[in-house]
Amino acid sequence: MYSFIGGIILLFLGYYFYSKVIIKNFGVEPERQTPAYVLEDGSDFVPMSKNKNWLIQLLNIAGTGPIFGPIMGALYGPVAFIWIVIGNIFAGAVHDYYLGMISLRNNGAHLPELSGKYLGKGMKHVVNIFTALLLLLVGTVFVTSPASLLEEVTNGFLGHWGWVILIFMYYFLSTILPIDKVIGRIYPIFGAILLLACAGVGITLFTSGNIENVPELNLQNMHPDNLSVIPGLFFTISCGAMSGFHATQSPIISRTVEKEGEGRFVFYGAMIAEGVIAMIWAAAAMALFDGQTLSQIIAQGTASAAVSEISLKLLGSVGGTIAILGVIVLPITSGDTAFRSLRMVIADYLKIDQKSYNKRFLIAIPIFIISGALMFIDFNLLWRYFNWANQATAVIALFVSSAYLFLKKRNYFVTLIPGVFMLYMVILYLLTEKIGFGLDMKLSYYISIVIVGMILVAFAYQMKKMSESITPDSDLLNDQKDIADLYPELVIHK
């Protein structure tokens, strides 16, 4: 019980204290005009209030990850709490804040554009392909999971494919319509359902007395199948601790933030909130089931089976249904912006202005055709590839942030340390898992260290090379890129 309560308190303390360190290190300029005003286009660049941006950011980044991941992470025992809390405060929230703010300083540019600027031009093309693949996987995965839950809640009404079609229709509309017309209006409703559901589960854990069943903090690996904590836990729980998918979502909100000072609440704060959600569901899973029982429930399908069991046990049929609806909201509000973000990434890469609907259709229609084809691939296989691609993207985003801070002569270790840590895990996972090379774990420990060292040497060389080429009027020192080059067809509002 105290491990859960202590973790929640630490998350709030992290926001109150450590976020101030991170914000000061970035160097916020309260009077700087943001892209929402400079590039206002009525579609993607639209000024919105701080509270609305926070809610949209939270719903964008919180797919099934902060629920499914912590439930599966609960199999490892209370060590999951350690990763959620430490990962969130010192890695995930830092990752989300810096990527969002660096994007804001670069006219709402997405990760591929930022990678090209701060890691070298060649990286732009590599990261663009990588980001597009990740977003396509996210969008597809986040059709399957809510469709399964909706089919269960409605006792088979419409069937699985009926719900898939309806969700795809909503995703298409939210991808092509202006952000304030669909997402900006419907998200407050979705947000209310989400927060009500999480509050219901969290409060009922205490009122029912089940919170006392949560094991006290220890480093013991309690996984019933004896799966290794390293690297498994860091890929099982991503959303809630650290997730590269967030690097594709923060730039969406960087285009709607009204003032730079709001970044702390919008980016860092939304991630802390996601950490609280992850803690609640991990605690609920540990409180209600022993590891073997939870493993058997998950094995029946996906973690959605455990979500239903937890919700109905704690809240009864009516409250449980509301809680399940709250869980359904999460993947839907990440899937829609995954496709929207993918449209933006492709448009930015190909320099296709998105003011007209015809040009949005030109990009969106092929995206949805490909995603529809991916629906016929096994969900669990897609999820494993998504897990790896997700954390690899986090590494790229943290190295972009480190390069930005280095070139600005600020403390870059706040992003480089978590970046190196996750880089090691990404390589180790690829070497040892079935989706990779399936090598021996002990051998892979040493191989991973060598590869990380080589990448760090290459990164240091690139930073030295770029810093030597900087002039007083260099684009690397001037945050705003040439707007006319990035968006030649947009009207610039003074």
Coordinates of C-alpha atoms in Angstrom, one line a residue:
M1 CA 0.0 0.0 0.0
Y2 CA 2.7 2.5 1.0
S3 CA 4.7 1.8 -2.2
F4 CA 1.7 3.0 -4.2
I5 CA 0.9 6.0 -2.1
G6 CA 4.6 7.0 -1.9
G7 CA 4.9 6.7 -5.7
I8 CA 1.9 9.0 -6.3
I9 CA 3.4 11.6 -3.9
L10 CA 6.8 11.4 -5.6
L11 CA 5.2 12.0 -9.0
F12 CA 3.6 15.3 -7.7
L13 CA 6.9 16.3 -6.0
G14 CA 8.7 15.6 -9.3
Y15 CA 6.4 18.0 -11.1
Y16 CA 6.7 20.7 -8.4
F17 CA 10.5 20.5 -8.1
Y18 CA 12.3 18.8 -10.9
S19 CA 10.2 20.3 -13.7
K20 CA 11.4 23.8 -12.5
V21 CA 15.0 22.6 -13.1
I22 CA 14.1 21.4 -16.6
I23 CA 12.2 24.5 -17.5
K24 CA 15.0 26.8 -16.3
N25 CA 17.5 24.8 -18.3
F26 CA 15.5 25.3 -21.5
G27 CA 15.3 29.1 -21.1
V28 CA 11.6 29.9 -21.6
E29 CA 10.9 33.3 -23.3
P30 CA 7.4 34.3 -22.2
E31 CA 7.0 37.1 -24.8
R32 CA 8.1 35.0 -27.8
Q33 CA 5.3 34.6 -30.3
T34 CA 4.4 31.0 -30.8
P35 CA 3.7 29.1 -34.0
A36 CA 0.0 29.0 -33.1
Y37 CA -0.1 32.8 -34.0
V38 CA 2.7 33.1 -36.4
L39 CA 1.5 30.3 -38.7
E40 CA -2.2 30.3 -37.8
D41 CA -4.0 28.4 -40.7
G42 CA -7.3 27.3 -39.2
S43 CA -6.3 23.7 -39.4
D44 CA -3.2 22.6 -37.5
F45 CA -1.9 25.9 -36.3
V46 CA -4.7 27.1 -34.0
P47 CA -4.3 28.9 -30.7
M48 CA -6.0 27.0 -27.9
S49 CA -6.2 27.5 -24.1
K50 CA -3.7 26.0 -21.7
N51 CA -6.3 23.7 -20.1
K52 CA -7.6 22.4 -23.5
N53 CA -4.0 21.8 -24.7
W54 CA -3.2 19.9 -21.5
L55 CA -6.2 17.7 -21.9
I56 CA -5.6 17.0 -25.6
Q57 CA -1.9 16.3 -24.9
L58 CA -2.9 13.8 -22.1
L59 CA -5.4 12.0 -24.3
N60 CA -3.0 12.0 -27.2
I61 CA -0.1 10.4 -25.3
A62 CA -2.3 8.1 -23.1
G63 CA -3.3 5.2 -25.4
T64 CA -3.8 1.8 -24.0
G65 CA -0.2 2.0 -22.9
P66 CA -0.6 3.5 -19.4
I67 CA -3.3 0.8 -18.6
F68 CA -2.3 -2.3 -20.6
G69 CA 1.4 -1.8 -20.0
P70 CA 1.2 -1.4 -16.2
I71 CA -1.2 -4.3 -15.9
M72 CA 1.2 -6.5 -17.7
G73 CA 4.1 -4.9 -15.8
A74 CA 2.3 -5.8 -12.5
L75 CA 3.4 -9.4 -13.2
Y76 CA 6.9 -8.2 -12.2
G77 CA 5.7 -7.0 -8.8
P78 CA 6.3 -3.6 -7.1
V79 CA 9.5 -3.1 -9.0
A80 CA 7.1 -1.8 -11.7
F81 CA 6.3 1.2 -9.4
I82 CA 10.0 2.1 -9.4
W83 CA 10.2 2.3 -13.2
I84 CA 7.0 4.2 -13.5
V85 CA 8.0 6.9 -10.9
I86 CA 11.7 7.3 -11.7
G87 CA 11.2 6.8 -15.5
N88 CA 8.3 9.4 -15.6
I89 CA 10.0 12.2 -13.6
F90 CA 13.6 11.9 -15.0
A91 CA 13.0 10.5 -18.4
G92 CA 9.4 10.5 -19.8
A93 CA 8.3 13.9 -18.7
V94 CA 11.7 15.4 -19.6
H95 CA 11.4 13.7 -23.0
D96 CA 7.9 15.1 -23.7
Y97 CA 8.7 18.7 -22.5
Y98 CA 11.9 19.2 -24.4
L99 CA 10.7 17.6 -27.7
G100 CA 7.5 19.7 -27.4
M101 CA 9.4 23.0 -26.7
I102 CA 12.1 22.4 -29.3
S103 CA 9.3 21.8 -31.8
L104 CA 7.6 25.0 -30.7
R105 CA 10.9 26.9 -31.3
N106 CA 11.0 25.4 -34.8
N107 CA 7.6 26.3 -36.0
G108 CA 5.9 23.1 -34.9
A109 CA 8.4 20.9 -36.7
H110 CA 8.0 17.1 -36.2
L111 CA 10.8 14.7 -35.1
P112 CA 12.2 13.9 -38.6
E113 CA 12.7 17.7 -39.3
L114 CA 14.3 18.2 -35.9
S115 CA 16.5 15.2 -36.3
G116 CA 17.8 16.5 -39.6
K117 CA 18.6 19.9 -38.1
Y118 CA 20.3 18.7 -34.9
L119 CA 21.7 15.3 -35.7
G120 CA 22.7 15.8 -39.3
K121 CA 20.7 16.0 -42.6
G122 CA 20.9 12.3 -43.3
M123 CA 19.0 11.5 -40.1
K124 CA 16.0 13.4 -41.4
H125 CA 15.3 10.7 -44.0
V126 CA 16.0 7.8 -41.7
V127 CA 13.9 9.2 -38.9
N128 CA 11.1 10.1 -41.2
I129 CA 10.7 6.5 -42.4
F130 CA 11.0 5.3 -38.8
T131 CA 8.4 7.8 -37.4
A132 CA 6.0 7.1 -40.2
L133 CA 6.2 3.3 -39.5
L134 CA 5.7 3.9 -35.8
L135 CA 2.7 6.1 -36.3
L136 CA 1.2 3.6 -38.7
L137 CA 1.6 0.8 -36.2
V138 CA 0.2 2.9 -33.4
G139 CA -2.9 3.9 -35.4
T140 CA -3.5 0.3 -36.5
V141 CA -3.0 -1.2 -33.0
F142 CA -5.3 1.4 -31.5
V143 CA -8.1 0.3 -33.7
T144 CA -7.9 -3.3 -32.7
S145 CA -7.8 -2.9 -28.9
P146 CA -10.8 -0.5 -28.5
A147 CA -12.8 -2.5 -31.0
S148 CA -12.3 -5.6 -28.9
L149 CA -13.4 -3.8 -25.7
L150 CA -16.5 -2.3 -27.4
E151 CA -17.5 -5.6 -28.7
E152 CA -17.3 -7.0 -25.2
V153 CA -19.2 -4.1 -23.5
T154 CA -22.0 -4.3 -26.1
N155 CA -22.3 -8.1 -26.0
G156 CA -21.3 -8.5 -29.6
F157 CA -23.4 -5.7 -31.0
L158 CA -22.0 -4.8 -34.5
G159 CA -19.3 -7.4 -34.0
H160 CA -15.5 -6.8 -34.0
W161 CA -15.3 -5.6 -37.6
G162 CA -18.4 -3.4 -37.3
W163 CA -16.6 -1.5 -34.5
V164 CA -13.4 -1.4 -36.5
I165 CA -15.1 0.3 -39.4
L166 CA -16.8 2.9 -37.1
I167 CA -13.5 3.7 -35.4
F168 CA -11.7 4.0 -38.8
M169 CA -14.4 6.4 -39.9
Y170 CA -13.9 8.6 -36.8
Y171 CA -10.1 8.4 -37.2
F172 CA -10.4 9.6 -40.8
L173 CA -12.6 12.6 -39.9
S174 CA -10.2 13.6 -37.0
T175 CA -7.3 13.3 -39.4
I176 CA -8.5 15.7 -42.1
L177 CA -10.8 18.1 -40.2
P178 CA -9.3 21.2 -38.3
I179 CA -8.0 20.3 -34.9
D180 CA -10.5 22.6 -33.1
K181 CA -13.6 21.2 -35.0
V182 CA -13.5 17.6 -33.9
I183 CA -10.6 16.9 -31.5
G184 CA -10.9 20.2 -29.6
R185 CA -14.6 19.7 -29.1
I186 CA -15.0 16.0 -28.4
Y187 CA -11.9 15.6 -26.2
P188 CA -13.3 17.4 -23.1
I189 CA -16.1 14.7 -23.1
F190 CA -13.6 11.9 -23.5
G191 CA -11.4 13.5 -20.9
A192 CA -14.2 13.6 -18.4
I193 CA -14.9 9.9 -18.9
L194 CA -11.2 9.0 -18.6
L195 CA -10.7 10.9 -15.4
L196 CA -13.9 9.6 -13.9
A197 CA -12.9 6.1 -14.6
C198 CA -9.4 6.4 -13.2
A199 CA -10.7 8.2 -10.1
G200 CA -13.3 5.5 -9.6
V201 CA -10.8 2.7 -9.7
G202 CA -8.3 4.6 -7.5
I203 CA -10.8 5.5 -4.8
T204 CA -12.5 2.1 -4.8
L205 CA -9.1 0.5 -4.2
F206 CA -9.1 2.2 -0.8
T207 CA -12.7 2.0 0.1
S208 CA -12.9 -1.7 -0.6
G209 CA -9.7 -2.4 1.4
N210 CA -8.0 -4.0 -1.6
I211 CA -5.2 -1.5 -1.5
E212 CA -3.8 -3.5 1.5
N213 CA -3.1 -6.4 -0.9
V214 CA -0.6 -4.4 -2.9
P215 CA 2.9 -5.8 -2.1
E216 CA 5.4 -3.5 -0.3
L217 CA 8.3 -2.2 -2.3
N218 CA 11.0 -4.6 -3.1
L219 CA 13.4 -5.4 -6.0
Q220 CA 12.3 -9.0 -6.3
N221 CA 11.2 -10.2 -9.7
M222 CA 7.8 -11.8 -9.1
H223 CA 7.0 -12.6 -12.8
P224 CA 5.3 -16.1 -12.8
D225 CA 7.1 -17.0 -16.0
N226 CA 10.4 -15.7 -14.6
L227 CA 10.8 -13.3 -17.5
S228 CA 13.8 -11.0 -17.0
V229 CA 13.2 -7.5 -15.6
I230 CA 16.0 -6.3 -17.9
P231 CA 15.1 -5.4 -20.6
G232 CA 11.5 -6.7 -20.4
L233 CA 10.0 -4.3 -17.9
F234 CA 11.2 -1.2 -19.8
F235 CA 9.2 -2.3 -22.9
T236 CA 6.2 -3.7 -21.1
I237 CA 5.7 -0.3 -19.4
S238 CA 6.4 2.5 -21.7
C239 CA 3.5 4.9 -21.6
G240 CA 3.4 6.1 -18.0
A241 CA 7.2 5.9 -17.7
M242 CA 8.7 6.9 -21.1
S243 CA 7.4 6.5 -24.6
G244 CA 8.7 7.6 -27.9
F245 CA 5.2 7.8 -29.3
H246 CA 4.9 11.0 -27.3
A247 CA 7.6 12.6 -29.5
T248 CA 5.2 12.3 -32.4
Q249 CA 2.3 13.9 -30.4
S250 CA 4.0 16.9 -28.6
P251 CA 4.6 18.7 -31.9
I252 CA 0.9 18.6 -32.6
I253 CA 0.3 20.6 -29.4
S254 CA 3.4 22.8 -30.0
R255 CA 1.3 24.2 -32.9
T256 CA -1.6 25.2 -30.6
V257 CA 0.2 26.5 -27.4
E258 CA -0.4 30.2 -26.9
K259 CA 2.6 31.0 -24.6
E260 CA 5.9 29.3 -24.0
G261 CA 5.4 29.4 -20.2
E262 CA 2.5 27.0 -20.6
G263 CA 4.8 24.2 -21.7
R264 CA 5.5 23.1 -18.2
F265 CA 1.9 22.3 -17.4
V266 CA 1.0 21.1 -20.9
F267 CA 3.9 18.8 -21.7
Y268 CA 5.6 17.9 -18.4
G269 CA 2.3 18.0 -16.5
A270 CA 0.4 15.7 -18.9
M271 CA 3.1 13.1 -18.5
I272 CA 2.9 13.2 -14.7
A273 CA -0.8 12.7 -15.0
E274 CA -0.2 9.7 -17.2
G275 CA 2.1 8.3 -14.6
V276 CA -0.6 8.6 -12.0
I277 CA -3.0 6.6 -14.3
A278 CA -0.3 3.9 -14.7
M279 CA 0.2 3.7 -11.0
I280 CA -3.5 3.2 -10.3
W281 CA -3.9 0.4 -12.8
A282 CA -0.7 -1.4 -11.8
A283 CA -1.8 -1.2 -8.2
A284 CA -5.3 -2.5 -9.0
A285 CA -3.8 -5.5 -10.9
M286 CA -1.5 -6.3 -8.0
A287 CA -4.2 -5.9 -5.4
L288 CA -6.8 -8.1 -7.1
F289 CA -4.7 -10.9 -8.5
D290 CA -1.7 -13.0 -7.8
G291 CA 0.8 -13.2 -10.6
Q292 CA -0.3 -16.6 -11.8
T293 CA -4.0 -15.6 -12.0
L294 CA -3.2 -12.3 -13.7
S295 CA -1.0 -14.1 -16.2
Q296 CA -3.8 -16.6 -17.0
I297 CA -6.3 -13.7 -17.5
I298 CA -4.0 -11.9 -19.9
A299 CA -3.2 -15.1 -21.8
Q300 CA -7.0 -15.4 -22.6
G301 CA -6.5 -12.6 -25.1
T302 CA -4.8 -9.3 -24.3
A303 CA -4.7 -7.1 -21.2
S304 CA -8.2 -6.0 -22.1
A305 CA -9.5 -9.1 -20.4
A306 CA -7.7 -8.0 -17.2
V307 CA -9.2 -4.4 -17.6
S308 CA -12.7 -5.9 -17.6
E309 CA -12.0 -8.1 -14.6
I310 CA -10.6 -5.2 -12.6
S311 CA -13.3 -2.8 -13.5
L312 CA -16.2 -5.1 -12.7
K313 CA -14.6 -6.4 -9.5
L314 CA -14.0 -2.9 -8.1
L315 CA -17.0 -1.0 -9.4
G316 CA -19.7 -3.5 -10.2
S317 CA -21.6 -3.8 -13.5
V318 CA -22.6 -0.1 -13.9
G319 CA -19.4 1.5 -12.6
G320 CA -17.3 -1.1 -14.2
T321 CA -18.8 -0.4 -17.6
I322 CA -18.0 3.3 -17.2
A323 CA -14.5 2.4 -16.2
I324 CA -14.1 0.2 -19.3
L325 CA -15.5 3.1 -21.5
G326 CA -12.8 5.2 -19.9
V327 CA -10.2 2.7 -21.0
I328 CA -11.7 2.6 -24.5
V329 CA -11.3 6.4 -24.7
L330 CA -7.5 6.1 -24.3
P331 CA -6.6 4.2 -27.5
I332 CA -9.2 6.1 -29.5
T333 CA -7.7 9.4 -28.5
S334 CA -4.2 8.3 -29.4
G335 CA -5.2 6.5 -32.6
D336 CA -6.9 9.5 -34.1
T337 CA -3.9 11.8 -33.4
A338 CA -1.4 9.1 -34.6
F339 CA -3.0 9.2 -38.0
R340 CA -3.2 13.0 -37.9
S341 CA 0.4 13.3 -36.9
L342 CA 1.4 10.9 -39.7
R343 CA -0.4 13.1 -42.2
M344 CA 1.6 16.1 -40.8
V345 CA 4.9 14.3 -40.9
I346 CA 4.4 13.2 -44.5
A347 CA 3.2 16.7 -45.5
D348 CA 6.2 18.4 -43.9
Y349 CA 8.6 15.9 -45.5
L350 CA 7.1 16.4 -49.0
K351 CA 6.5 20.1 -48.4
I352 CA 2.8 19.7 -49.2
D353 CA 0.7 22.6 -47.7
Q354 CA -2.3 21.3 -45.7
K355 CA -4.7 24.3 -45.9
S356 CA -6.9 22.6 -48.6
Y357 CA -8.9 19.5 -48.0
N358 CA -7.9 18.0 -51.3
K359 CA -4.2 17.9 -50.2
R360 CA -5.2 16.4 -46.9
F361 CA -7.1 13.7 -48.7
L362 CA -4.1 13.1 -51.0
I363 CA -2.1 12.0 -48.0
A364 CA -4.8 10.6 -45.7
I365 CA -6.4 8.1 -48.1
P366 CA -3.3 6.0 -48.8
I367 CA -2.5 6.0 -45.1
F368 CA -5.8 4.4 -44.2
I369 CA -5.6 1.9 -47.0
I370 CA -2.3 0.6 -45.7
S371 CA -3.5 0.6 -42.1
G372 CA -6.6 -1.4 -43.2
A373 CA -4.3 -4.0 -44.7
L374 CA -2.2 -4.3 -41.5
M375 CA -5.4 -5.1 -39.6
F376 CA -5.1 -8.7 -40.9
I377 CA -1.7 -9.2 -39.2
D378 CA -1.7 -10.8 -35.7
F379 CA -2.2 -8.2 -33.0
N380 CA 0.4 -9.6 -30.6
L381 CA 3.1 -9.5 -33.4
L382 CA 2.2 -5.9 -34.2
W383 CA 2.3 -5.0 -30.5
R384 CA 5.9 -6.4 -30.1
Y385 CA 7.2 -4.5 -33.0
F386 CA 5.4 -1.4 -31.8
N387 CA 7.1 -1.8 -28.3
W388 CA 10.6 -1.8 -29.8
A389 CA 10.0 1.0 -32.4
N390 CA 8.3 3.1 -29.7
Q391 CA 11.3 3.1 -27.3
A392 CA 13.8 3.4 -30.2
T393 CA 11.9 6.6 -31.1
A394 CA 12.3 7.8 -27.5
V395 CA 16.1 7.4 -27.9
I396 CA 16.1 9.5 -31.0
A397 CA 14.0 12.2 -29.4
L398 CA 16.3 12.3 -26.3
F399 CA 19.4 12.6 -28.5
V400 CA 17.8 15.4 -30.5
S401 CA 17.1 17.2 -27.2
S402 CA 20.7 16.5 -26.0
A403 CA 22.1 18.0 -29.3
Y404 CA 19.9 21.0 -28.9
L405 CA 20.9 21.7 -25.4
F406 CA 24.6 21.0 -26.2
L407 CA 24.6 23.5 -29.1
K408 CA 22.8 26.0 -26.8
K409 CA 25.5 25.5 -24.2
R410 CA 23.0 24.2 -21.6
N411 CA 23.0 21.2 -19.4
Y412 CA 22.5 18.3 -21.9
F413 CA 23.0 15.5 -19.4
V414 CA 19.4 15.8 -18.2
T415 CA 18.4 14.2 -21.6
L416 CA 21.6 12.4 -22.5
I417 CA 21.6 10.1 -19.4
P418 CA 18.1 8.7 -19.9
G419 CA 18.8 8.6 -23.6
V420 CA 21.9 6.4 -23.2
F421 CA 20.0 4.2 -20.6
M422 CA 17.2 3.5 -23.1
L423 CA 19.6 3.1 -26.0
Y424 CA 21.2 0.3 -24.1
M425 CA 17.8 -1.3 -23.4
V426 CA 16.7 -0.9 -27.1
I427 CA 19.9 -2.7 -28.3
L428 CA 19.7 -5.4 -25.7
Y429 CA 16.0 -6.0 -26.5
L430 CA 16.8 -6.3 -30.2
L431 CA 19.7 -8.7 -29.6
T432 CA 17.8 -11.0 -27.2
E433 CA 14.1 -11.0 -28.3
K434 CA 12.5 -13.2 -30.9
I435 CA 11.7 -10.1 -33.1
G436 CA 15.5 -9.6 -33.2
F437 CA 18.4 -12.0 -33.1
G438 CA 17.6 -14.2 -30.1
L439 CA 21.1 -14.1 -28.7
D440 CA 22.2 -15.3 -25.3
M441 CA 21.4 -12.7 -22.6
K442 CA 24.8 -12.6 -20.9
L443 CA 26.7 -12.2 -24.2
S444 CA 24.2 -9.5 -25.3
Y445 CA 25.0 -7.4 -22.2
Y446 CA 28.6 -6.9 -23.4
I447 CA 27.7 -6.5 -27.1
S448 CA 25.2 -3.8 -26.2
I449 CA 27.8 -1.9 -24.2
V450 CA 30.2 -1.9 -27.2
I451 CA 27.4 -0.8 -29.6
V452 CA 26.3 2.0 -27.2
G453 CA 29.9 3.2 -26.9
M454 CA 30.3 3.3 -30.7
I455 CA 27.1 5.3 -31.1
L456 CA 28.2 7.8 -28.3
V457 CA 31.5 8.3 -30.1
A458 CA 29.7 9.0 -33.3
F459 CA 27.3 11.4 -31.5
A460 CA 30.2 13.3 -29.9
Y461 CA 32.0 13.6 -33.2
Q462 CA 28.9 15.0 -34.8
M463 CA 28.4 17.5 -32.0
K464 CA 32.0 18.6 -32.3
K465 CA 31.7 19.0 -36.0
M466 CA 28.4 21.0 -35.8
S467 CA 29.6 23.2 -33.0
E468 CA 32.7 24.1 -35.0
S469 CA 30.6 25.1 -37.9
I470 CA 28.4 27.5 -35.9
T471 CA 28.4 31.2 -36.8
P472 CA 26.6 34.0 -35.0
D473 CA 23.7 33.9 -37.5
S474 CA 23.7 30.1 -37.8
D475 CA 20.4 28.3 -38.1
L476 CA 21.5 26.0 -35.2
L477 CA 21.5 29.0 -32.8
N478 CA 18.4 30.7 -34.2
D479 CA 15.5 28.6 -33.1
Q480 CA 13.1 29.6 -35.8
K481 CA 13.8 28.0 -39.2
D482 CA 13.1 30.0 -42.3
I483 CA 9.3 29.8 -42.4
A484 CA 9.2 30.5 -46.1
D485 CA 11.2 27.4 -46.8
L486 CA 9.3 25.2 -44.4
Y487 CA 5.8 26.3 -45.4
P488 CA 6.0 28.3 -48.7
E489 CA 2.2 28.5 -49.2
L490 CA 1.2 29.7 -45.8
V491 CA 0.2 33.2 -45.1
I492 CA 2.3 34.6 -42.3
H493 CA 0.4 36.6 -39.7
K494 CA 2.4 39.4 -38.1

